[in-house]
mmCIF file of C-alpha atoms in Angstrom:
data_model
loop_
_atom_site.group_PDB
_atom_site.id
_atom_site.type_symbol
_atom_site.label_atom_id
_atom_site.label_comp_id
_atom_site.label_asym_id
_atom_site.label_seq_id
_atom_site.Cartn_x
_atom_site.Cartn_y
_atom_site.Cartn_z
ATOM 1 C CA UNK G 1 1.177 30.059 6.658
ATOM 2 C CA UNK G 2 4.339 28.197 5.722
ATOM 3 C CA UNK G 3 6.981 30.103 3.787
ATOM 4 C CA UNK G 4 8.957 28.183 1.199
ATOM 5 C CA UNK G 5 12.421 29.328 2.153
ATOM 6 C CA UNK G 6 15.783 27.664 2.548
ATOM 7 C CA UNK G 7 15.153 26.988 6.240
ATOM 8 C CA UNK G 8 12.280 24.640 5.436
ATOM 9 C CA UNK G 9 12.932 20.967 4.875
ATOM 10 C CA UNK G 10 10.405 18.489 3.525
ATOM 11 C CA UNK G 11 10.928 14.737 3.883
ATOM 12 C CA UNK G 12 9.510 12.260 1.380
ATOM 13 C CA UNK G 13 9.374 8.617 2.416
ATOM 14 C CA UNK G 14 8.775 6.314 -0.525
ATOM 15 C CA UNK G 15 9.735 7.607 -3.976
ATOM 16 C CA UNK G 16 7.819 5.611 -6.534
ATOM 17 C CA UNK G 17 5.962 7.597 -9.181
ATOM 18 C CA UNK G 18 3.824 9.488 -6.632
ATOM 19 C CA UNK G 19 6.691 10.131 -4.233
ATOM 20 C CA UNK G 20 9.019 11.272 -7.019
ATOM 21 C CA UNK G 21 6.345 13.625 -8.312
ATOM 22 C CA UNK G 22 6.002 15.118 -4.817
ATOM 23 C CA UNK G 23 9.805 15.479 -4.586
ATOM 24 C CA UNK G 24 9.947 17.379 -7.880
ATOM 25 C CA UNK G 25 7.093 19.671 -6.834
ATOM 26 C CA UNK G 26 8.654 20.481 -3.454
ATOM 27 C CA UNK G 27 12.019 21.202 -5.083
ATOM 28 C CA UNK G 28 10.321 23.474 -7.614
ATOM 29 C CA UNK G 29 8.897 25.456 -4.704
ATOM 30 C CA UNK G 30 12.262 26.142 -3.141
ATOM 31 C CA UNK G 31 12.406 23.520 -0.407
ATOM 32 C CA UNK G 32 15.256 21.369 0.748
ATOM 33 C CA UNK G 33 13.983 17.849 0.166
ATOM 34 C CA UNK G 34 15.214 14.682 1.852
ATOM 35 C CA UNK G 35 14.049 11.370 0.411
ATOM 36 C CA UNK G 36 14.360 7.685 1.121
ATOM 37 C CA UNK G 37 13.149 4.395 -0.332
ATOM 38 C CA UNK G 38 14.438 0.856 0.314
ATOM 39 C CA UNK G 39 14.019 -0.318 -3.290
ATOM 40 C CA UNK G 40 17.179 -1.151 -5.214
ATOM 41 C CA UNK G 41 18.185 1.697 -7.511
ATOM 42 C CA UNK G 42 15.637 4.040 -5.899
ATOM 43 C CA UNK G 43 17.889 7.097 -5.849
ATOM 44 C CA UNK G 44 18.857 6.741 -9.501
ATOM 45 C CA UNK G 45 15.244 6.259 -10.533
ATOM 46 C CA UNK G 46 14.145 9.218 -8.392
ATOM 47 C CA UNK G 47 16.642 11.599 -9.965
ATOM 48 C CA UNK G 48 15.666 10.362 -13.436
ATOM 49 C CA UNK G 49 11.995 11.067 -12.741
ATOM 50 C CA UNK G 50 12.716 14.486 -11.237
ATOM 51 C CA UNK G 51 14.670 15.397 -14.382
ATOM 52 C CA UNK G 52 11.760 14.183 -16.505
ATOM 53 C CA UNK G 53 9.240 16.250 -14.532
ATOM 54 C CA UNK G 54 11.375 19.403 -14.341
ATOM 55 C CA UNK G 55 10.569 20.966 -17.773
ATOM 56 C CA UNK G 56 6.860 20.969 -16.931
ATOM 57 C CA UNK G 57 7.591 22.589 -13.588
ATOM 58 C CA UNK G 58 9.759 25.210 -15.304
ATOM 59 C CA UNK G 59 6.831 25.962 -17.597
ATOM 60 C CA UNK G 60 4.542 26.331 -14.577
ATOM 61 C CA UNK G 61 7.052 28.695 -12.992
ATOM 62 C CA UNK G 62 9.799 27.811 -10.528
ATOM 63 C CA UNK G 63 9.728 29.542 -7.154
ATOM 64 C CA UNK G 64 12.622 31.373 -5.511
ATOM 65 C CA UNK G 65 15.370 28.958 -4.540
ATOM 66 C CA UNK G 66 14.074 26.115 -6.709
ATOM 67 C CA UNK G 67 16.859 23.694 -7.550
ATOM 68 C CA UNK G 68 17.303 19.987 -8.125
ATOM 69 C CA UNK G 69 20.557 20.324 -6.207
ATOM 70 C CA UNK G 70 18.537 20.682 -2.993
ATOM 71 C CA UNK G 71 17.593 17.000 -3.101
ATOM 72 C CA UNK G 72 19.329 14.644 -0.673
ATOM 73 C CA UNK G 73 18.771 10.895 -0.640
ATOM 74 C CA UNK G 74 19.296 8.852 2.527
ATOM 75 C CA UNK G 75 19.290 5.168 3.314
ATOM 76 C CA UNK G 76 17.354 5.480 6.556
ATOM 77 C CA UNK G 77 14.049 7.021 7.567
ATOM 78 C CA UNK G 78 15.718 8.514 10.654
ATOM 79 C CA UNK G 79 18.176 10.586 8.589
ATOM 80 C CA UNK G 80 15.486 11.560 6.104
ATOM 81 C CA UNK G 81 12.937 12.979 8.542
ATOM 82 C CA UNK G 82 15.374 14.709 10.914
ATOM 83 C CA UNK G 83 14.606 18.423 11.014
ATOM 84 C CA UNK G 84 11.649 18.188 8.628
ATOM 85 C CA UNK G 85 8.609 20.464 8.823
ATOM 86 C CA UNK G 86 6.410 17.953 7.009
ATOM 87 C CA UNK G 87 6.866 14.299 6.094
ATOM 88 C CA UNK G 88 5.008 13.071 3.013
ATOM 89 C CA UNK G 89 4.744 9.269 3.207
ATOM 90 C CA UNK G 90 4.112 7.273 0.015
ATOM 91 C CA UNK G 91 4.593 3.634 0.949
ATOM 92 C CA UNK G 92 2.625 0.667 -0.449
ATOM 93 C CA UNK G 93 -1.138 0.520 0.152
ATOM 94 C CA UNK G 94 -0.915 -2.014 2.978
ATOM 95 C CA UNK G 95 -1.964 -1.406 6.554
ATOM 96 C CA UNK G 96 0.995 -3.270 8.052
ATOM 97 C CA UNK G 97 3.556 -1.378 6.004
ATOM 98 C CA UNK G 98 1.856 1.978 6.583
ATOM 99 C CA UNK G 99 1.699 1.390 10.338
ATOM 100 C CA UNK G 100 5.369 0.442 10.483
ATOM 101 C CA UNK G 101 6.375 3.516 8.472
ATOM 102 C CA UNK G 102 4.206 5.860 10.539
ATOM 103 C CA UNK G 103 5.707 4.485 13.758
ATOM 104 C CA UNK G 104 9.272 4.903 12.460
ATOM 105 C CA UNK G 105 8.654 8.382 11.082
ATOM 106 C CA UNK G 106 7.025 9.446 14.352
ATOM 107 C CA UNK G 107 9.987 8.170 16.347
ATOM 108 C CA UNK G 108 12.562 10.287 14.490
ATOM 109 C CA UNK G 109 10.720 13.338 13.113
ATOM 110 C CA UNK G 110 10.689 16.576 15.147
ATOM 111 C CA UNK G 111 7.837 16.620 17.683
ATOM 112 C CA UNK G 112 5.973 19.362 15.824
ATOM 113 C CA UNK G 113 6.430 17.918 12.315
ATOM 114 C CA UNK G 114 3.312 17.025 10.359
ATOM 115 C CA UNK G 115 3.094 13.451 9.091
ATOM 116 C CA UNK G 116 0.951 13.149 5.967
ATOM 117 C CA UNK G 117 0.287 9.982 4.017
ATOM 118 C CA UNK G 118 -0.546 9.982 0.309
ATOM 119 C CA UNK G 119 -2.690 6.858 0.699
ATOM 120 C CA UNK G 120 -5.436 6.685 -1.919
ATOM 121 C CA UNK G 121 -7.777 4.452 0.046
ATOM 122 C CA UNK G 122 -6.657 3.623 3.578
ATOM 123 C CA UNK G 123 -8.623 5.256 6.390
ATOM 124 C CA UNK G 124 -6.200 7.310 8.467
ATOM 125 C CA UNK G 125 -7.776 6.250 11.783
ATOM 126 C CA UNK G 126 -6.703 2.677 11.002
ATOM 127 C CA UNK G 127 -3.000 3.535 11.003
ATOM 128 C CA UNK G 128 -2.378 6.733 12.970
ATOM 129 C CA UNK G 129 -2.369 5.059 16.378
ATOM 130 C CA UNK G 130 0.924 3.426 15.395
ATOM 131 C CA UNK G 131 2.444 6.806 16.276
ATOM 132 C CA UNK G 132 3.110 8.000 19.814
ATOM 133 C CA UNK G 133 1.955 11.444 18.631
ATOM 134 C CA UNK G 134 -1.050 10.440 16.513
ATOM 135 C CA UNK G 135 -2.517 13.948 16.692
ATOM 136 C CA UNK G 136 -0.076 15.120 13.997
ATOM 137 C CA UNK G 137 -0.793 12.233 11.599
ATOM 138 C CA UNK G 138 -3.236 12.890 8.772
ATOM 139 C CA UNK G 139 -3.947 12.167 5.153
ATOM 140 C CA UNK G 140 -2.631 14.481 2.423
ATOM 141 C CA UNK G 141 -3.849 12.636 -0.657
ATOM 142 C CA UNK G 142 -2.689 14.106 -3.977
ATOM 143 C CA UNK G 143 -4.169 13.475 -7.390
ATOM 144 C CA UNK G 144 -1.814 11.834 -9.863
ATOM 145 C CA UNK G 145 0.557 13.285 -10.933
ATOM 146 C CA UNK G 146 1.100 15.531 -7.896
ATOM 147 C CA UNK G 147 3.564 17.815 -9.695
ATOM 148 C CA UNK G 148 0.807 18.810 -12.148
ATOM 149 C CA UNK G 149 -2.624 18.258 -10.562
ATOM 150 C CA UNK G 150 -3.447 20.827 -7.846
ATOM 151 C CA UNK G 151 -5.912 18.809 -5.760
ATOM 152 C CA UNK G 152 -4.931 17.556 -2.301
ATOM 153 C CA UNK G 153 -7.475 15.910 -0.006
ATOM 154 C CA UNK G 154 -6.751 16.595 3.676
ATOM 155 C CA UNK G 155 -8.399 14.200 6.112
ATOM 156 C CA UNK G 156 -7.926 13.845 9.825
ATOM 157 C CA UNK G 157 -8.553 10.670 11.776
ATOM 158 C CA UNK G 158 -10.232 10.310 15.134
ATOM 159 C CA UNK G 159 -6.944 11.238 16.864
ATOM 160 C CA UNK G 160 -5.839 14.074 14.551
ATOM 161 C CA UNK G 161 -5.830 17.548 16.075
ATOM 162 C CA UNK G 162 -7.621 20.513 14.521
ATOM 163 C CA UNK G 163 -4.299 22.349 14.597
ATOM 164 C CA UNK G 164 -2.657 19.688 12.437
ATOM 165 C CA UNK G 165 -5.467 19.891 9.882
ATOM 166 C CA UNK G 166 -5.263 23.686 9.816
ATOM 167 C CA UNK G 167 -1.479 23.623 9.380
ATOM 168 C CA UNK G 168 -1.716 21.039 6.601
ATOM 169 C CA UNK G 169 -4.369 23.050 4.753
ATOM 170 C CA UNK G 170 -2.267 26.207 5.061
ATOM 171 C CA UNK G 171 0.856 24.413 3.911
ATOM 172 C CA UNK G 172 -0.591 22.806 0.789
ATOM 173 C CA UNK G 173 -2.439 25.967 -0.221
ATOM 174 C CA UNK G 174 0.718 28.046 0.305
ATOM 175 C CA UNK G 175 2.568 25.998 -2.324
ATOM 176 C CA UNK G 176 -0.064 26.296 -5.019
ATOM 177 C CA UNK G 177 -2.200 23.273 -4.233
ATOM 178 C CA UNK G 178 -6.003 23.331 -4.011
ATOM 179 C CA UNK G 179 -6.522 21.621 -0.680
ATOM 180 C CA UNK G 180 -9.963 20.459 0.395
ATOM 181 C CA UNK G 181 -10.869 19.334 3.898
ATOM 182 C CA UNK G 182 -12.818 16.082 3.934
ATOM 183 C CA UNK G 183 -14.767 16.105 7.189
ATOM 184 C CA UNK G 184 -15.627 12.417 7.482
ATOM 185 C CA UNK G 185 -13.531 9.366 6.719
ATOM 186 C CA UNK G 186 -14.789 7.137 3.898
ATOM 187 C CA UNK G 187 -13.012 4.487 1.831
ATOM 188 C CA UNK G 188 -11.325 6.035 -1.193
ATOM 189 C CA UNK G 189 -11.925 9.572 0.136
ATOM 190 C CA UNK G 190 -13.883 11.829 -2.250
ATOM 191 C CA UNK G 191 -12.292 12.281 -5.686
ATOM 192 C CA UNK G 192 -11.480 8.591 -6.071
ATOM 193 C CA UNK G 193 -15.029 7.629 -5.096
ATOM 194 C CA UNK G 194 -16.386 9.970 -7.758
ATOM 195 C CA UNK G 195 -14.032 8.429 -10.300
ATOM 196 C CA UNK G 196 -15.024 4.939 -9.211
ATOM 197 C CA UNK G 197 -18.719 5.773 -9.666
ATOM 198 C CA UNK G 198 -18.066 6.854 -13.253
ATOM 199 C CA UNK G 199 -15.806 3.865 -13.948
ATOM 200 C CA UNK G 200 -18.461 1.477 -12.663
ATOM 201 C CA UNK G 201 -21.071 2.664 -15.151
ATOM 202 C CA UNK G 202 -18.480 3.020 -17.939
ATOM 203 C CA UNK G 203 -17.336 -0.576 -17.429
ATOM 204 C CA UNK G 204 -20.947 -1.748 -17.335
ATOM 205 C CA UNK G 205 -21.900 0.032 -20.561
ATOM 206 C CA UNK G 206 -18.914 -1.447 -22.408
ATOM 207 C CA UNK G 207 -19.495 -4.923 -20.974
ATOM 208 C CA UNK G 208 -23.140 -4.859 -22.078
ATOM 209 C CA UNK G 209 -22.213 -3.761 -25.589
ATOM 210 C CA UNK G 210 -23.949 -0.398 -25.290
ATOM 211 C CA UNK G 211 -20.881 1.493 -26.471
ATOM 212 C CA UNK G 212 -17.252 0.853 -27.442
ATOM 213 C CA UNK G 213 -14.276 1.796 -25.279
ATOM 214 C CA UNK G 214 -13.280 4.461 -27.802
ATOM 215 C CA UNK G 215 -16.741 6.000 -28.072
ATOM 216 C CA UNK G 216 -17.160 6.063 -24.292
ATOM 217 C CA UNK G 217 -13.853 7.922 -23.937
ATOM 218 C CA UNK G 218 -15.065 10.373 -26.569
ATOM 219 C CA UNK G 219 -18.373 10.798 -24.727
ATOM 220 C CA UNK G 220 -16.523 12.036 -21.637
ATOM 221 C CA UNK G 221 -13.500 13.820 -23.155
ATOM 222 C CA UNK G 222 -15.592 15.697 -25.740
ATOM 223 C CA UNK G 223 -18.665 16.120 -23.564
ATOM 224 C CA UNK G 224 -19.101 16.635 -19.811
ATOM 225 C CA UNK G 225 -15.371 16.224 -19.154
ATOM 226 C CA UNK G 226 -14.776 19.608 -20.775
ATOM 227 C CA UNK G 227 -17.139 21.284 -18.316
ATOM 228 C CA UNK G 228 -15.853 19.260 -15.373
ATOM 229 C CA UNK G 229 -12.350 20.570 -16.040
ATOM 230 C CA UNK G 230 -13.666 24.042 -15.309
ATOM 231 C CA UNK G 231 -16.444 23.676 -12.741
ATOM 232 C CA UNK G 232 -17.627 20.928 -10.420
ATOM 233 C CA UNK G 233 -20.924 19.033 -10.730
ATOM 234 C CA UNK G 234 -22.939 21.335 -8.475
ATOM 235 C CA UNK G 235 -21.827 24.573 -10.124
ATOM 236 C CA UNK G 236 -22.424 23.040 -13.555
ATOM 237 C CA UNK G 237 -25.965 22.188 -12.463
ATOM 238 C CA UNK G 238 -26.404 25.762 -11.265
ATOM 239 C CA UNK G 239 -25.491 27.030 -14.726
ATOM 240 C CA UNK G 240 -27.667 24.431 -16.437
ATOM 241 C CA UNK G 241 -30.690 25.672 -14.500
ATOM 242 C CA UNK G 242 -30.542 29.138 -16.033
ATOM 243 C CA UNK G 243 -31.951 31.936 -13.884
ATOM 244 C CA UNK G 244 -33.519 29.357 -11.572
ATOM 245 C CA UNK G 245 -30.201 27.654 -10.926
ATOM 246 C CA UNK G 246 -29.734 24.184 -9.494
ATOM 247 C CA UNK G 247 -33.107 24.198 -7.733
ATOM 248 C CA UNK G 248 -34.973 24.800 -10.997
ATOM 249 C CA UNK G 249 -32.835 22.195 -12.755
ATOM 250 C CA UNK G 250 -33.543 19.485 -10.191
ATOM 251 C CA UNK G 251 -37.218 20.297 -9.884
ATOM 252 C CA UNK G 252 -37.607 19.484 -13.572
ATOM 253 C CA UNK G 253 -34.964 16.788 -14.105
ATOM 254 C CA UNK G 254 -35.001 15.255 -10.628
ATOM 255 C CA UNK G 255 -37.512 12.481 -11.463
ATOM 256 C CA UNK G 256 -35.706 11.431 -14.688
ATOM 257 C CA UNK G 257 -32.364 11.426 -12.851
ATOM 258 C CA UNK G 258 -33.896 9.244 -10.139
ATOM 259 C CA UNK G 259 -34.981 6.783 -12.818
ATOM 260 C CA UNK G 260 -31.476 6.773 -14.358
ATOM 261 C CA UNK G 261 -29.934 6.042 -10.960
ATOM 262 C CA UNK G 262 -32.245 3.067 -10.523
ATOM 263 C CA UNK G 263 -31.159 1.778 -13.941
ATOM 264 C CA UNK G 264 -27.402 2.078 -13.387
ATOM 265 C CA UNK G 265 -25.541 -1.185 -13.881
ATOM 266 C CA UNK G 266 -23.808 -3.564 -11.528
ATOM 267 C CA UNK G 267 -20.491 -4.953 -12.741
ATOM 268 C CA UNK G 268 -17.615 -7.044 -11.391
ATOM 269 C CA UNK G 269 -14.038 -6.538 -12.563
ATOM 270 C CA UNK G 270 -13.070 -10.027 -13.698
ATOM 271 C CA UNK G 271 -10.543 -11.391 -16.186
ATOM 272 C CA UNK G 272 -13.023 -11.300 -19.048
ATOM 273 C CA UNK G 273 -13.864 -7.634 -18.477
ATOM 274 C CA UNK G 274 -10.199 -6.676 -18.056
ATOM 275 C CA UNK G 275 -9.392 -8.350 -21.381
ATOM 276 C CA UNK G 276 -12.306 -6.612 -23.099
ATOM 277 C CA UNK G 277 -11.290 -3.179 -21.798
ATOM 278 C CA UNK G 278 -7.592 -3.684 -22.578
ATOM 279 C CA UNK G 279 -8.381 -4.723 -26.145
ATOM 280 C CA UNK G 280 -10.648 -1.704 -26.523
ATOM 281 C CA UNK G 281 -7.934 0.653 -25.332
ATOM 282 C CA UNK G 282 -5.406 -0.855 -27.760
ATOM 283 C CA UNK G 283 -7.882 -0.393 -30.616
ATOM 284 C CA UNK G 284 -8.387 3.217 -29.519
ATOM 285 C CA UNK G 285 -4.638 3.838 -29.410
ATOM 286 C CA UNK G 286 -4.038 2.321 -32.817
ATOM 287 C CA UNK G 287 -0.559 3.244 -34.001
ATOM 288 C CA UNK G 288 -0.149 6.030 -31.464
ATOM 289 C CA UNK G 289 2.572 5.668 -28.844
ATOM 290 C CA UNK G 290 1.266 5.819 -25.267
ATOM 291 C CA UNK G 291 4.246 7.932 -24.147
ATOM 292 C CA UNK G 292 3.420 10.471 -26.859
ATOM 293 C CA UNK G 293 -0.237 10.483 -25.768
ATOM 294 C CA UNK G 294 0.808 11.170 -22.172
ATOM 295 C CA UNK G 295 3.156 13.960 -23.266
ATOM 296 C CA UNK G 296 0.398 15.557 -25.332
ATOM 297 C CA UNK G 297 -2.032 15.265 -22.424
ATOM 298 C CA UNK G 298 0.433 16.930 -20.068
ATOM 299 C CA UNK G 299 1.095 19.732 -22.570
ATOM 300 C CA UNK G 300 -2.612 20.503 -22.908
ATOM 301 C CA UNK G 301 -3.069 20.164 -19.139
ATOM 302 C CA UNK G 302 -0.380 22.759 -18.495
ATOM 303 C CA UNK G 303 -2.102 25.170 -20.892
ATOM 304 C CA UNK G 304 -5.429 24.571 -19.179
ATOM 305 C CA UNK G 305 -3.936 25.108 -15.723
ATOM 306 C CA UNK G 306 -2.399 28.390 -16.917
ATOM 307 C CA UNK G 307 -5.765 29.569 -18.234
ATOM 308 C CA UNK G 308 -7.507 28.591 -14.989
ATOM 309 C CA UNK G 309 -4.868 30.459 -13.017
ATOM 310 C CA UNK G 310 -5.725 33.653 -14.947
ATOM 311 C CA UNK G 311 -9.457 33.257 -14.348
ATOM 312 C CA UNK G 312 -11.351 34.290 -11.231
ATOM 313 C CA UNK G 313 -12.730 31.260 -9.466
ATOM 314 C CA UNK G 314 -12.130 28.486 -11.999
#
C-alpha cells in the first residue's frame, strides 16, 4: 500500500475543474504535487481553485504534511511527470489528444509509474497502446468533484497488467477513496451509465409533460435519492424485501418492474428539450444564487460524508 509521505510525488496533467480538484485532494493528503496545463493562465486559475477547495478539505481533515506550498507548476509534461509515482491525466475527452498525452507521459515518467486517466467515457483500450509501456496505463475515473466524492472507478484495458490494477486500487483506497474495479470495459463505465439511465427517463417524463423539472428533482432528492446516498440499489432491495430479502422482493415485484421497463421512454436531446429543461431549472432556482446552492450542497455533503465515515459499512 502506498504511504502518503514527503518522498511521494503525484503528477497531474491537465488542471481544469477535475484536475484542480485532484490537485487539492493530493495536497491535502500530504503529497508533493506537480501540475501542468497548456491553457493561458492555468497556474493562476489552479491556485485559485485549490484555495477555494481547501476549507472543505480542512473540514474533512488534512493529513500529515498537507500543504498548498507543496504544489509546483511546470510548463512541460516532461518536468511534471519526472519522479512521479502516479500520473493523473485530465485532458479533453478526445481520442487524439488523450493518445498524444499518454504517449508523452509514458516517454518521460519513471518506468514503474502508474498512468491513470480521469476520462469519463473513453475506453482505455482505445488509447493505451499509444504508450510503449501500455501495461501501466489504466483508467482512474473520479466522480465530480474529486476532492469531495470518494468514488473512483478503476478499469484496465486489454494491455493493462493485473499488477497495475492492484497498485491503483491500493493507492486510491489508501488516500481515502472508495475504489471499485470494473472488470469489463463499457462506454461511460458504471456510475455514469447509471446516471444516464436515470437522466433518460427524467428527460422523457419532463418532455411528455408528466412532471415538472422542479417536481422531478423533488421526487429524487426527497425520495429514493436519500436512500441511495446510504446504500446502493441491490442492498436497498434487500432491505425492502424484509426477512425474505431481495429474492422475496423480486419474486413479488419482478413482473410489475418488467412492465415498467417495457414502458420506459425514448428521448433525444435536441434544442427544444434543452430549452425546456433549462427554463425548468431557472424556475426551480427562482431568486436563489447557483453559487449559494452549490455551497449549501457541499456543506450538507461534508456532513453526510462525516456521518458515513462513523458508520460501519455505509
